[in-house]
XYZ file of C-alpha atoms in Angstrom:
768
model
C 46.967 77.938 17.018
C 50.632 77.740 16.015
C 51.124 76.339 12.519
C 54.139 74.121 11.898
C 55.853 75.030 8.634
C 58.338 72.176 8.649
C 57.940 68.830 6.913
C 58.781 66.832 10.052
C 57.165 68.544 13.045
C 57.673 65.503 15.281
C 61.446 66.032 15.046
C 61.532 69.781 15.438
C 61.222 69.893 19.229
C 64.453 67.966 19.737
C 66.186 69.903 16.973
C 65.199 73.260 18.415
C 66.312 72.114 21.855
C 69.689 71.094 20.463
C 69.972 74.413 18.652
C 69.190 76.286 21.848
C 71.713 74.250 23.821
C 74.436 74.850 21.253
C 73.660 78.536 21.203
C 73.831 78.692 25.003
C 77.067 76.733 25.191
C 78.844 78.442 22.322
C 77.335 81.935 22.248
C 80.247 84.312 21.647
C 79.396 86.563 24.596
C 79.729 83.572 26.942
C 83.172 82.529 25.755
C 86.249 83.134 27.890
C 87.803 86.464 26.972
C 91.155 85.042 25.833
C 89.527 82.510 23.528
C 87.154 85.127 22.122
C 90.009 87.535 21.442
C 92.042 84.821 19.720
C 89.091 83.790 17.553
C 88.272 87.410 16.683
C 91.866 88.134 15.688
C 91.963 85.091 13.421
C 88.723 85.854 11.600
C 89.286 89.598 11.358
C 92.433 88.735 9.447
C 90.421 86.505 7.072
C 87.530 88.894 6.374
C 88.983 90.340 3.178
C 90.033 86.906 1.968
C 86.480 85.603 2.312
C 84.834 88.460 0.426
C 84.251 87.845 -3.284
C 83.855 90.927 -5.492
C 82.330 91.724 -8.857
C 82.985 95.146 -10.403
C 80.782 94.474 -13.419
C 77.179 93.216 -13.511
C 76.712 89.487 -14.104
C 73.672 88.336 -16.060
C 71.339 85.384 -15.694
C 72.998 83.762 -18.720
C 76.413 84.053 -17.079
C 75.257 82.472 -13.834
C 72.719 79.926 -15.123
C 73.632 76.521 -13.733
C 72.292 72.994 -13.591
C 74.774 72.197 -10.839
C 76.681 74.458 -8.428
C 75.960 78.209 -8.178
C 78.156 80.264 -10.502
C 77.527 83.590 -8.800
C 76.979 84.904 -5.272
C 74.913 82.652 -3.011
C 73.374 82.308 0.449
C 71.737 79.354 2.187
C 70.246 78.347 5.528
C 69.771 74.590 5.161
C 66.209 75.013 3.855
C 66.290 77.942 1.432
C 68.988 78.693 -1.101
C 69.609 81.936 -2.975
C 71.781 82.709 -5.981
C 71.800 86.113 -7.663
C 72.241 87.798 -11.001
C 72.344 91.510 -11.781
C 72.391 94.421 -14.153
C 73.664 97.919 -13.344
C 70.383 98.844 -11.667
C 68.941 95.500 -10.686
C 69.430 92.527 -8.376
C 67.485 89.285 -8.815
C 67.421 86.591 -6.171
C 66.738 83.109 -7.484
C 65.098 81.147 -4.678
C 65.038 77.404 -4.051
C 63.602 75.416 -1.147
C 65.188 72.114 -0.243
C 61.922 70.185 0.119
C 60.259 71.582 -3.010
C 60.421 68.304 -4.901
C 58.217 67.131 -7.731
C 57.440 63.539 -8.608
C 57.233 62.007 -12.072
C 60.068 63.961 -13.693
C 62.083 62.100 -16.309
C 65.421 62.477 -18.040
C 68.245 60.138 -19.094
C 68.607 58.971 -15.485
C 65.003 57.728 -15.475
C 61.724 58.794 -13.933
C 61.276 59.893 -10.358
C 61.441 62.781 -7.908
C 63.350 65.933 -8.813
C 64.236 69.130 -6.980
C 62.875 72.405 -8.390
C 63.335 76.123 -7.741
C 60.440 78.143 -6.355
C 60.831 81.541 -8.002
C 62.564 84.908 -7.829
C 62.628 88.269 -6.135
C 63.654 91.133 -8.386
C 64.638 94.607 -7.087
C 65.064 97.253 -9.805
C 66.206 100.849 -9.280
C 64.727 103.403 -11.706
C 67.839 105.413 -12.430
C 70.089 105.712 -15.465
C 73.148 103.444 -15.603
C 76.602 104.850 -14.969
C 79.870 103.697 -13.405
C 80.302 102.594 -9.817
C 78.680 99.132 -9.768
C 80.035 96.885 -7.015
C 78.824 93.530 -5.721
C 80.263 91.655 -2.751
C 79.598 88.249 -1.249
C 80.876 88.333 2.329
C 81.077 84.718 3.433
C 82.283 85.629 6.903
C 79.154 87.734 7.508
C 76.877 85.683 5.216
C 75.733 88.786 3.342
C 75.366 89.903 -0.266
C 76.075 93.600 -0.787
C 75.373 95.576 -3.955
C 75.895 99.191 -4.918
C 74.028 99.955 -8.110
C 75.862 101.525 -11.020
C 73.285 104.284 -11.425
C 73.206 108.106 -11.283
C 71.268 107.836 -8.024
C 73.097 104.877 -6.435
C 71.275 102.543 -4.085
C 72.908 100.180 -1.610
C 71.369 96.746 -1.092
C 72.431 94.329 1.649
C 70.802 90.895 1.563
C 70.949 88.297 4.339
C 68.805 85.496 5.684
C 67.904 84.047 9.054
C 69.391 80.651 9.836
C 66.594 79.085 11.905
C 63.657 80.448 9.904
C 63.112 81.445 6.287
C 63.261 85.249 6.299
C 65.249 86.891 3.507
C 65.946 90.560 4.167
C 67.269 93.137 1.718
C 68.161 96.462 3.303
C 67.919 99.382 0.872
C 69.480 102.801 1.382
C 70.649 105.753 -0.695
C 72.674 108.942 -0.351
C 70.851 110.542 -3.250
C 69.597 114.078 -2.711
C 66.290 113.223 -4.314
C 64.002 110.202 -3.796
C 64.823 107.143 -5.888
C 62.075 104.999 -7.403
C 62.300 101.246 -6.865
C 60.280 98.321 -8.196
C 60.106 94.939 -6.445
C 58.666 91.920 -8.253
C 57.850 88.661 -6.498
C 57.735 85.821 -8.999
C 56.881 82.112 -8.889
C 58.196 79.756 -11.535
C 61.189 78.981 -13.690
C 61.734 77.608 -17.203
C 59.016 74.942 -17.229
C 55.494 76.333 -17.317
C 53.845 72.968 -16.620
C 54.050 73.669 -12.888
C 51.035 75.638 -11.710
C 51.518 79.029 -10.048
C 49.368 81.515 -8.153
C 49.772 85.211 -7.390
C 47.819 87.456 -5.037
C 47.980 90.593 -2.921
C 47.127 90.153 0.746
C 46.900 93.698 2.091
C 50.456 95.003 2.167
C 51.972 91.641 1.249
C 52.686 90.185 -2.188
C 52.300 86.411 -2.360
C 53.015 83.833 -5.034
C 53.194 80.051 -5.011
C 54.374 77.214 -7.220
C 53.020 73.675 -7.281
C 54.673 70.438 -8.351
C 53.120 68.014 -10.812
C 49.621 66.942 -9.924
C 48.770 64.819 -12.945
C 49.839 61.279 -13.709
C 51.239 58.752 -11.287
C 52.515 61.128 -8.595
C 52.960 60.094 -4.975
C 52.697 63.598 -3.517
C 51.987 67.192 -4.447
C 54.247 69.867 -3.066
C 53.550 73.579 -2.928
C 55.964 76.375 -1.987
C 55.301 80.071 -1.486
C 57.161 83.377 -1.535
C 55.670 86.264 0.439
C 57.125 89.791 0.366
C 56.523 92.869 2.474
C 58.238 96.255 2.181
C 58.847 98.042 5.497
C 59.828 101.690 5.893
C 57.935 103.247 3.014
C 54.543 103.166 1.290
C 54.165 101.165 -1.885
C 51.690 100.465 -4.672
C 51.160 96.818 -5.565
C 49.873 95.271 -8.776
C 49.192 91.705 -9.794
C 50.827 91.297 -13.191
C 49.875 87.682 -13.871
C 49.110 84.394 -12.149
C 52.792 84.193 -11.203
C 53.901 87.790 -10.507
C 53.141 90.636 -8.136
C 54.990 93.930 -8.400
C 55.175 96.980 -6.153
C 56.569 100.483 -6.604
C 57.947 102.813 -3.947
C 60.639 105.418 -3.356
C 63.533 105.576 -0.944
C 65.181 108.730 0.391
C 68.487 109.538 2.049
C 68.580 108.631 5.714
C 65.447 106.485 5.522
C 66.294 102.789 5.118
C 63.759 100.461 3.562
C 63.518 96.721 4.193
C 62.262 94.284 1.584
C 61.466 91.187 3.639
C 60.604 87.878 2.003
C 59.406 84.710 3.670
C 59.706 81.324 1.934
C 57.284 78.592 2.999
C 55.716 75.339 1.886
C 55.450 71.638 2.451
C 54.826 68.285 0.819
C 51.114 68.269 1.677
C 50.110 70.703 -1.080
C 50.121 73.671 1.268
C 52.242 76.797 0.786
C 51.222 78.196 4.192
C 50.655 81.643 2.712
C 48.296 82.950 5.449
C 50.789 81.952 8.148
C 53.628 83.550 6.195
C 51.663 86.795 5.859
C 51.090 86.832 9.611
C 54.805 86.456 10.234
C 55.588 89.384 7.949
C 52.880 91.622 9.427
C 54.417 91.253 12.879
C 57.774 92.644 11.769
C 59.106 96.071 12.715
C 62.560 97.582 12.109
C 63.407 96.676 15.697
C 62.417 93.035 15.187
C 64.399 92.938 11.958
C 67.441 94.149 13.899
C 66.946 91.257 16.337
C 66.691 88.794 13.461
C 69.940 90.146 12.062
C 71.649 89.836 15.421
C 70.478 86.241 15.586
C 71.989 85.604 12.168
C 75.268 87.161 13.260
C 75.410 85.038 16.427
C 74.619 81.865 14.475
C 77.499 82.452 12.098
C 79.837 83.576 14.880
C 79.234 80.256 16.584
C 79.616 78.340 13.339
C 82.888 79.982 12.350
C 84.520 79.593 15.749
C 83.767 75.890 16.236
C 87.187 75.113 14.736
C 89.672 76.494 12.235
C 93.187 76.001 10.898
C 96.100 78.237 10.015
C 98.132 76.987 7.061
C 99.933 80.300 6.434
C 98.936 79.907 2.786
C 96.206 82.297 1.606
C 94.806 79.959 -1.060
C 94.537 76.988 1.297
C 93.064 79.132 4.069
C 90.483 80.641 1.756
C 89.333 77.346 0.277
C 89.197 75.703 3.688
C 87.022 78.432 5.199
C 84.925 78.842 2.051
C 84.179 75.122 2.247
C 82.943 75.569 5.818
C 80.653 78.345 4.557
C 79.310 76.069 1.825
C 78.613 73.192 4.241
C 76.932 75.338 6.885
C 74.781 77.086 4.279
C 73.615 73.786 2.780
C 72.776 71.680 5.834
C 71.780 72.320 9.420
C 69.197 71.437 12.054
C 66.742 73.781 10.314
C 66.696 71.591 7.171
C 63.242 69.989 6.748
C 64.751 67.387 4.410
C 68.302 66.669 3.328
C 69.677 68.488 0.320
C 71.356 66.656 -2.515
C 74.683 67.144 -4.263
C 73.718 70.793 -4.763
C 72.535 71.448 -1.235
C 69.775 74.066 -1.227
C 70.722 75.539 -4.599
C 68.214 73.880 -6.910
C 67.848 76.865 -9.205
C 66.584 75.523 -12.513
C 63.952 72.984 -13.556
C 66.497 70.598 -15.069
C 69.107 70.150 -12.347
C 71.717 67.500 -13.098
C 70.706 64.070 -11.774
C 67.349 65.484 -10.590
C 69.231 67.500 -7.929
C 69.545 64.195 -6.106
C 71.453 62.600 -3.272
C 73.955 60.482 -5.185
C 74.590 57.481 -2.952
C 77.833 56.127 -4.398
C 80.026 58.758 -2.710
C 79.167 62.087 -4.394
C 76.702 63.107 -1.704
C 78.306 61.332 1.242
C 81.476 63.316 0.558
C 79.608 66.519 1.358
C 79.452 65.325 4.987
C 82.974 63.930 5.409
C 84.453 67.076 6.943
C 81.747 67.850 9.482
C 83.056 65.617 12.236
C 86.713 66.564 12.590
C 85.679 70.182 11.918
C 83.552 70.072 15.105
C 80.231 70.615 13.341
C 78.668 67.136 13.580
C 75.075 68.367 13.931
C 75.173 69.597 10.325
C 74.903 65.940 9.277
C 71.645 65.270 11.145
C 69.362 65.834 8.105
C 71.284 63.114 6.288
C 70.554 60.470 8.938
C 66.868 61.431 8.896
C 66.914 60.943 5.134
C 68.650 57.557 5.283
C 66.181 56.189 7.788
C 63.284 57.013 5.486
C 64.885 54.701 2.910
C 65.177 51.640 5.138
C 61.770 49.973 4.520
C 62.083 50.257 0.747
C 65.742 49.250 0.914
C 64.763 46.042 2.716
C 62.145 45.230 0.089
C 64.632 45.758 -2.715
C 67.250 43.504 -1.109
C 64.659 40.773 -0.892
C 63.029 41.203 -4.312
C 65.198 43.200 -6.748
C 68.710 41.774 -6.851
C 68.038 40.544 -10.351
C 67.809 44.167 -11.440
C 71.341 44.806 -10.201
C 72.784 42.167 -12.527
C 71.230 39.278 -14.496
C 73.421 36.766 -12.664
C 71.602 37.642 -9.414
C 68.150 36.757 -10.723
C 66.314 34.745 -8.087
C 68.717 35.692 -5.299
C 67.213 37.228 -2.183
C 68.929 38.854 0.791
C 68.086 40.382 4.100
C 69.361 43.877 4.818
C 69.455 46.894 2.555
C 69.804 47.428 -1.189
C 69.863 51.037 -2.380
C 70.042 52.265 -5.967
C 72.407 55.090 -6.881
C 69.952 57.955 -6.444
C 67.325 59.306 -4.069
C 65.841 62.655 -3.066
C 65.888 64.117 0.419
C 62.199 63.381 1.014
C 63.047 59.684 1.087
C 62.178 58.436 -2.402
C 64.496 56.458 -4.669
C 64.803 56.695 -8.408
C 67.318 55.548 -11.019
C 69.105 52.237 -11.561
C 71.624 50.325 -9.459
C 74.395 50.695 -12.036
C 75.367 47.173 -10.938
C 76.484 48.402 -7.523
C 75.570 46.979 -4.133
C 77.665 49.471 -2.166
C 75.164 52.326 -1.981
C 73.758 51.429 1.452
C 77.049 50.361 3.107
C 78.683 53.550 1.849
C 76.818 55.308 4.652
C 78.269 53.168 7.434
C 81.282 55.452 8.024
C 78.998 58.452 8.498
C 76.950 56.610 11.115
C 80.074 55.397 12.869
C 81.756 58.816 12.812
C 78.866 60.630 14.458
C 79.150 58.293 17.417
C 82.956 58.104 17.456
C 83.447 61.878 17.313
C 80.664 62.834 19.751
C 80.469 59.847 22.086
C 76.669 59.899 21.818
C 75.854 56.336 22.877
C 72.111 56.855 22.427
C 72.792 57.604 18.752
C 74.927 54.473 18.535
C 72.286 52.249 20.106
C 69.195 53.620 18.368
C 70.467 54.745 14.971
C 74.029 53.768 14.042
C 74.126 50.149 15.187
C 70.743 49.186 13.675
C 71.750 50.617 10.290
C 75.171 48.927 10.327
C 73.559 45.632 11.345
C 71.183 45.805 8.382
C 74.205 46.186 6.090
C 75.776 43.214 7.868
C 72.608 41.205 7.249
C 72.949 41.946 3.552
C 76.588 40.904 3.384
C 75.929 37.703 5.366
C 73.494 36.631 2.647
C 75.279 38.134 -0.341
C 78.893 37.003 0.183
C 79.932 33.667 -1.311
C 82.038 31.336 0.813
C 84.522 29.635 -1.517
C 87.288 27.116 -0.838
C 90.765 28.330 -1.744
C 93.636 25.881 -1.284
C 93.570 24.647 2.281
C 91.404 27.549 3.460
C 88.394 29.523 2.247
C 87.433 33.095 1.459
C 84.250 35.135 1.569
C 84.103 36.552 -1.957
C 82.006 39.409 -3.265
C 80.986 39.892 -6.885
C 79.609 43.356 -7.482
C 80.113 46.578 -9.393
C 83.204 48.237 -7.963
C 82.505 51.155 -10.265
C 79.335 52.249 -12.049
C 78.287 49.490 -14.471
C 81.348 47.290 -13.905
C 80.980 43.742 -12.573
C 83.934 42.595 -10.519
C 85.254 39.819 -8.347
C 86.558 41.112 -5.013
C 87.035 44.797 -5.808
C 88.936 46.454 -2.919
C 86.390 49.272 -3.091
C 83.784 46.849 -1.711
C 86.005 44.576 0.349
C 86.898 47.586 2.465
C 83.245 48.125 3.309
C 82.709 44.455 4.092
C 85.623 44.511 6.526
C 84.513 47.806 8.084
C 80.938 46.546 8.532
C 81.880 43.473 10.496
C 84.679 45.066 12.502
C 82.241 47.730 13.674
C 79.548 45.156 14.426
C 81.993 43.160 16.527
C 83.093 46.194 18.524
C 79.712 47.836 18.924
C 77.822 44.625 19.758
C 80.198 44.016 22.659
C 79.915 47.588 23.815
C 76.103 47.489 23.681
C 75.817 43.936 24.996
C 73.810 42.607 22.045
C 74.071 39.971 19.303
C 76.685 37.852 21.060
C 75.527 34.783 19.139
C 76.394 36.426 15.819
C 79.985 37.365 16.587
C 81.496 34.017 15.601
C 80.311 34.422 12.001
C 81.355 38.074 11.908
C 84.830 37.146 13.134
C 85.050 34.385 10.553
C 84.170 36.772 7.733
C 86.705 39.392 8.835
C 89.496 36.838 9.100
C 88.723 35.190 5.753
C 88.397 38.078 3.355
C 90.520 37.951 0.178
C 93.661 40.030 -0.151
C 93.525 43.052 -2.436
C 94.849 42.234 -5.887
C 98.310 43.678 -6.627
C 99.513 44.299 -10.186
C 102.166 46.181 -12.090
C 100.694 49.329 -13.702
C 99.872 49.114 -17.407
C 99.789 52.776 -18.396
C 102.698 55.161 -18.760
C 104.130 57.153 -17.154
C 104.464 55.179 -13.947
C 107.120 54.519 -11.332
C 107.449 50.850 -12.211
C 106.163 49.943 -8.766
C 103.334 47.526 -7.866
C 99.876 48.973 -7.182
C 96.476 47.789 -6.012
C 94.177 46.808 -8.891
C 90.486 47.614 -9.044
C 89.407 43.954 -9.023
C 90.631 40.365 -8.972
C 91.163 40.409 -12.736
C 93.656 43.264 -12.476
C 91.459 46.062 -13.862
C 93.672 49.135 -14.246
C 91.379 51.877 -15.587
C 90.144 54.616 -15.329
C 92.480 57.097 -13.629
C 90.876 57.266 -10.228
C 91.483 55.443 -6.968
C 88.266 53.664 -6.000
C 90.437 50.718 -4.925
C 91.681 52.859 -2.014
C 88.276 52.942 -0.315
C 89.853 50.744 2.395
C 91.946 53.809 3.286
C 89.036 56.223 3.248
C 86.230 56.307 4.085
C 86.626 52.759 5.464
C 89.792 53.510 7.497
C 90.750 49.819 7.674
C 94.069 50.606 5.963
C 95.766 53.379 7.941
C 98.966 54.682 9.500
C 99.060 51.678 11.854
C 98.850 49.161 9.001
C 101.627 46.929 7.731
C 104.380 48.976 6.055
C 104.112 46.946 2.833
C 100.366 47.599 2.547
C 100.934 51.305 3.201
C 103.648 51.527 0.558
C 101.406 49.788 -1.981
C 98.700 52.352 -1.201
C 101.181 55.200 -1.735
C 102.318 53.637 -5.025
C 98.681 53.369 -6.114
C 97.882 56.961 -5.287
C 101.007 58.224 -7.037
C 100.285 56.182 -10.157
C 96.675 57.244 -10.578
C 96.658 60.692 -9.027
C 100.095 62.035 -9.993
C 101.421 60.055 -12.970
C 97.985 59.817 -14.591
C 96.987 63.277 -13.248
C 93.898 62.006 -11.488
C 94.235 64.647 -8.763
C 93.590 67.484 -11.176
C 92.100 65.988 -14.348
C 89.420 63.630 -12.983
C 86.325 65.562 -11.935
C 85.390 63.187 -9.137
C 88.687 62.972 -7.294
C 87.731 65.429 -4.566
C 84.455 63.660 -3.863
C 86.186 60.310 -4.083
C 88.411 61.660 -1.270
C 91.727 60.935 -3.013
C 93.356 63.841 -1.184
C 92.098 62.564 2.172
C 93.403 59.131 1.250
C 96.805 60.709 0.694
C 96.829 62.285 4.135
C 95.722 59.017 5.753
C 98.599 56.972 4.259
C 101.359 59.522 4.801
C 101.637 60.507 1.143
C 103.869 63.415 0.159
C 102.297 66.513 1.768
C 104.041 68.726 -0.758
C 102.338 66.896 -3.632
C 98.975 67.021 -1.901
C 99.241 70.777 -1.385
C 100.561 71.414 -4.889
C 97.638 69.589 -6.484
C 95.053 71.110 -4.149
C 96.302 74.562 -5.079
C 95.996 73.685 -8.766
C 92.303 72.960 -8.229
C 91.827 76.035 -6.051
C 93.328 78.131 -8.823
C 90.425 77.056 -11.040
C 87.770 78.197 -8.576
C 85.197 80.700 -9.738
C 84.879 84.200 -8.395
C 82.501 82.863 -5.740
C 85.293 80.457 -4.608
C 83.452 77.316 -5.780
C 85.331 74.736 -7.823
C 83.016 73.822 -10.679
C 83.300 70.583 -12.637
C 79.973 70.825 -14.441
C 78.394 68.053 -12.384
C 78.835 68.270 -8.617
C 79.027 70.721 -5.734
C 79.120 69.837 -2.018
C 81.723 67.088 -2.413
C 84.333 69.805 -2.989
C 84.242 70.505 0.755
C 86.536 67.491 1.269
C 89.328 70.077 1.248
C 88.454 70.539 4.920
C 88.929 66.920 5.923
C 92.113 66.746 3.841
C 93.734 69.623 5.733
C 92.399 68.349 9.058
C 93.819 64.877 8.383
C 97.176 66.336 7.411
C 97.296 68.082 10.799
C 95.538 65.590 13.083
C 94.430 61.981 12.851
C 92.836 59.557 15.281
C 94.003 56.052 14.376
C 92.824 53.105 16.465
C 92.130 55.546 19.294
C 95.573 57.208 19.147
C 95.933 60.892 18.276
C 98.649 61.761 15.755
C 99.702 65.427 15.479
C 100.765 66.815 12.088
C 101.243 63.300 10.626
C 101.268 64.504 7.013
C 102.274 68.154 7.115
C 105.337 69.640 5.364
C 108.224 71.241 7.230
C 106.449 74.572 7.578
C 104.484 76.286 10.365
C 100.800 75.479 10.895
C 98.217 75.346 13.654
C 94.697 74.181 14.311
C 92.085 75.133 16.871
C 89.434 72.845 18.367
C 89.493 70.063 15.793
C 87.323 67.203 17.008
C 88.687 63.671 17.187
C 87.329 60.236 17.811
C 86.889 59.849 21.519
C 85.164 63.264 21.585
C 88.279 65.343 22.230
C 88.735 68.924 21.023
C 92.383 69.444 20.165
C 94.339 72.638 19.509
C 98.004 72.610 18.535
C 100.745 74.634 16.874
C 103.702 73.458 14.811
C 106.827 75.421 13.850
C 107.843 73.201 10.956
C 109.986 70.946 13.106
C 108.095 70.168 16.275
C 104.854 70.785 18.125
C 105.083 74.042 20.101
C 101.747 73.991 21.918
C 99.066 71.396 22.613
C 95.731 71.640 24.377
C 93.146 68.851 24.625
C 89.594 69.353 25.884
C 87.714 66.223 26.883
C 84.019 66.634 26.094
C 83.087 63.124 27.267
C 85.800 61.951 29.629
C 87.685 58.715 29.030
C 91.280 57.776 28.255
C 93.216 59.947 25.831
C 95.963 58.219 23.855
C 98.545 60.355 22.123
C 101.417 59.541 19.801
C 104.179 61.366 21.622
C 104.700 64.719 19.857
C 108.191 64.892 21.385
C 109.745 61.454 20.769
C 112.114 60.341 23.469
C 110.720 62.769 26.049
C 108.036 62.334 28.639
C 105.099 64.714 28.619
C 103.845 67.067 31.301
C 100.148 67.772 31.811
C 99.479 71.088 33.508
C 95.961 70.224 34.644
C 95.236 68.454 37.903
C 96.893 65.121 38.722
C 96.674 63.299 35.409
C 98.965 60.275 35.497
C 100.605 59.446 32.181
C 101.458 55.900 31.168
C 103.720 55.034 28.260
C 103.765 52.165 25.792
C 106.604 52.771 23.376
C 105.784 56.255 22.025
C 102.069 56.216 22.923
C 101.176 58.327 25.956
C 97.891 57.614 27.767
C 96.090 59.486 30.509
C 92.618 59.533 32.056
C 90.508 62.617 31.350
C 87.472 64.086 33.020
C 84.476 65.366 31.105
C 84.646 69.116 30.502
C 88.295 69.454 31.531
C 91.048 70.918 29.361
C 94.614 69.615 29.460
C 97.643 71.672 28.433
C 100.467 69.350 27.425
C 104.170 70.174 27.171
C 107.374 68.130 26.978
C 109.241 67.450 30.188
C 112.381 69.565 30.190
């Protein structure tokens, strides 16, 4: 009987089918030769750039982190690894995304918390000397170490992307055999979590268990199983948490230390099944696993990419893709939090949670335009687990949001700030009602960028409608002069309490605009559209004030609420720009200029771009691209942040992690935007060369284009779904020529439109 090791077996069949389809469609060997050669040339040029190096050992103390990894790291959407070293030793710290305890408490209250599982330590018995070198190759998703010992040993560590094998290849050039010790260890700082250790024939096995006492809703157990292949070893159980083995390696005889990480939320580490997997391995099968890993990453890297002709921007862009793809994918049994799969101590910040007031959502912002939408699937699974409890809270707990709401009851969804990927809330509301609606853009984008109408009908529209239900009941209709407004009183920021904050008004407008459009498209809820239209057309204007802090430009800006709140130095009042996209390049010129004034005041004059830790997650840089802000200032400030990145290319702020990947969407938006169904090429790029390849747009188009600093020099659009393509004319004043079939182009001012066929690619040039 086949044992399912995933937490959600009922979803795995469709996920594996999608994985297989993507692999078939995008497998490098199946790509047209010209495209493959172009992709290979691009990434071969970036290989050195994406390899981080350490020439000195880095200790556990140096890399210890309650947030983002500080040293080399790997991840496959389920298991995360971060390493530390000495001259003769490499230790892999191992976390599993669904290893979550209940009943853990800190200043953010009691509830679920993500934990690490344990470690794998490989020690070479040889005297230290010079020559230590450690590399993290992001392009190949490998960690490579050469020990600084008299008899040097090479270690190459990698992991499979659709299963939980971790492989370390050991080799040596030493003339005499080199002794090696491998220790498999369960546990971390807190000893209150029970562990086991055992030897099952040639396999070392340990497990760790979450809290079982007190008021816990589940017990989780995770296991680490290790087998050494290519040499004989002696194993010893050192304690109830450790098993060690000793062996030797010789020149020309590689040894494989293979680890399998398993477990689930039903108090089962699946150790017998893991042992069976390891017993079936041979060097030949390991080679096949490695080839599978290489193909997975080849596909992932070549989905899309950009060329900025700036090494810092290129590196951070591609490193952000590596971080996203390592943290989330179809293999993920539950959704990772702000720290993805790298929960590597027992006291992770904020319980290692999914922070629902933008910190975690921001980790998914870039996946759609970057042509990797399936990476977001674990997040939708997570959100849908929250819906029943969210409905109960909207009905019964509004008084806990703010005392003034005591006795009020609403339909729809009310989420607190925090939850874990297994679908359990914890923490307070911090007086915010935005935490459920904040996910509306992500639902909308998956449909808009892929054209998957089944997703729209069965998942996106129902979620958005629940948020609309909440706003219908929560908004207050108030007379104002000879008209009326639908007001909202809520926390625009954590623990504030505001009348009509733009941060929330943007989500109200987005909710009902999407409901109006999607309900017509799906042919449902016609009777509700009159109210939705009324709400959209009677929302208050965003409050405009003169700035109160210096320096400033002396120009009016959007305030954070109706009372004119002007602090702190971040731009939550520009949520209507992003992620709501209701204020955009097609908006009134006065509104756009006010948005630019606001961004300059907070992000430049008050140094919010570089001095406020949240500004990347808050998407201030994306906001800049979406309103046509100075591209030179955007790039200058991005490069300031990149310059602070650690040796592993991560930008650390002491609190967050995955939200830093918004660099990707920023660059993509500077080069390509889809506004009200119209594609805009290089709308916010400086007068310097750039190009992008296969960026995905709304309407499900894959677009590739080059720019010489003055004009577009090449343009190719692939239609993955068919439909009409609308394009802001890249060559104003000229008509365009489409070198594919008989596409007829119509013109409305400078917008060019033509019908596309699914699967067809259109090369577009100016008429000479």
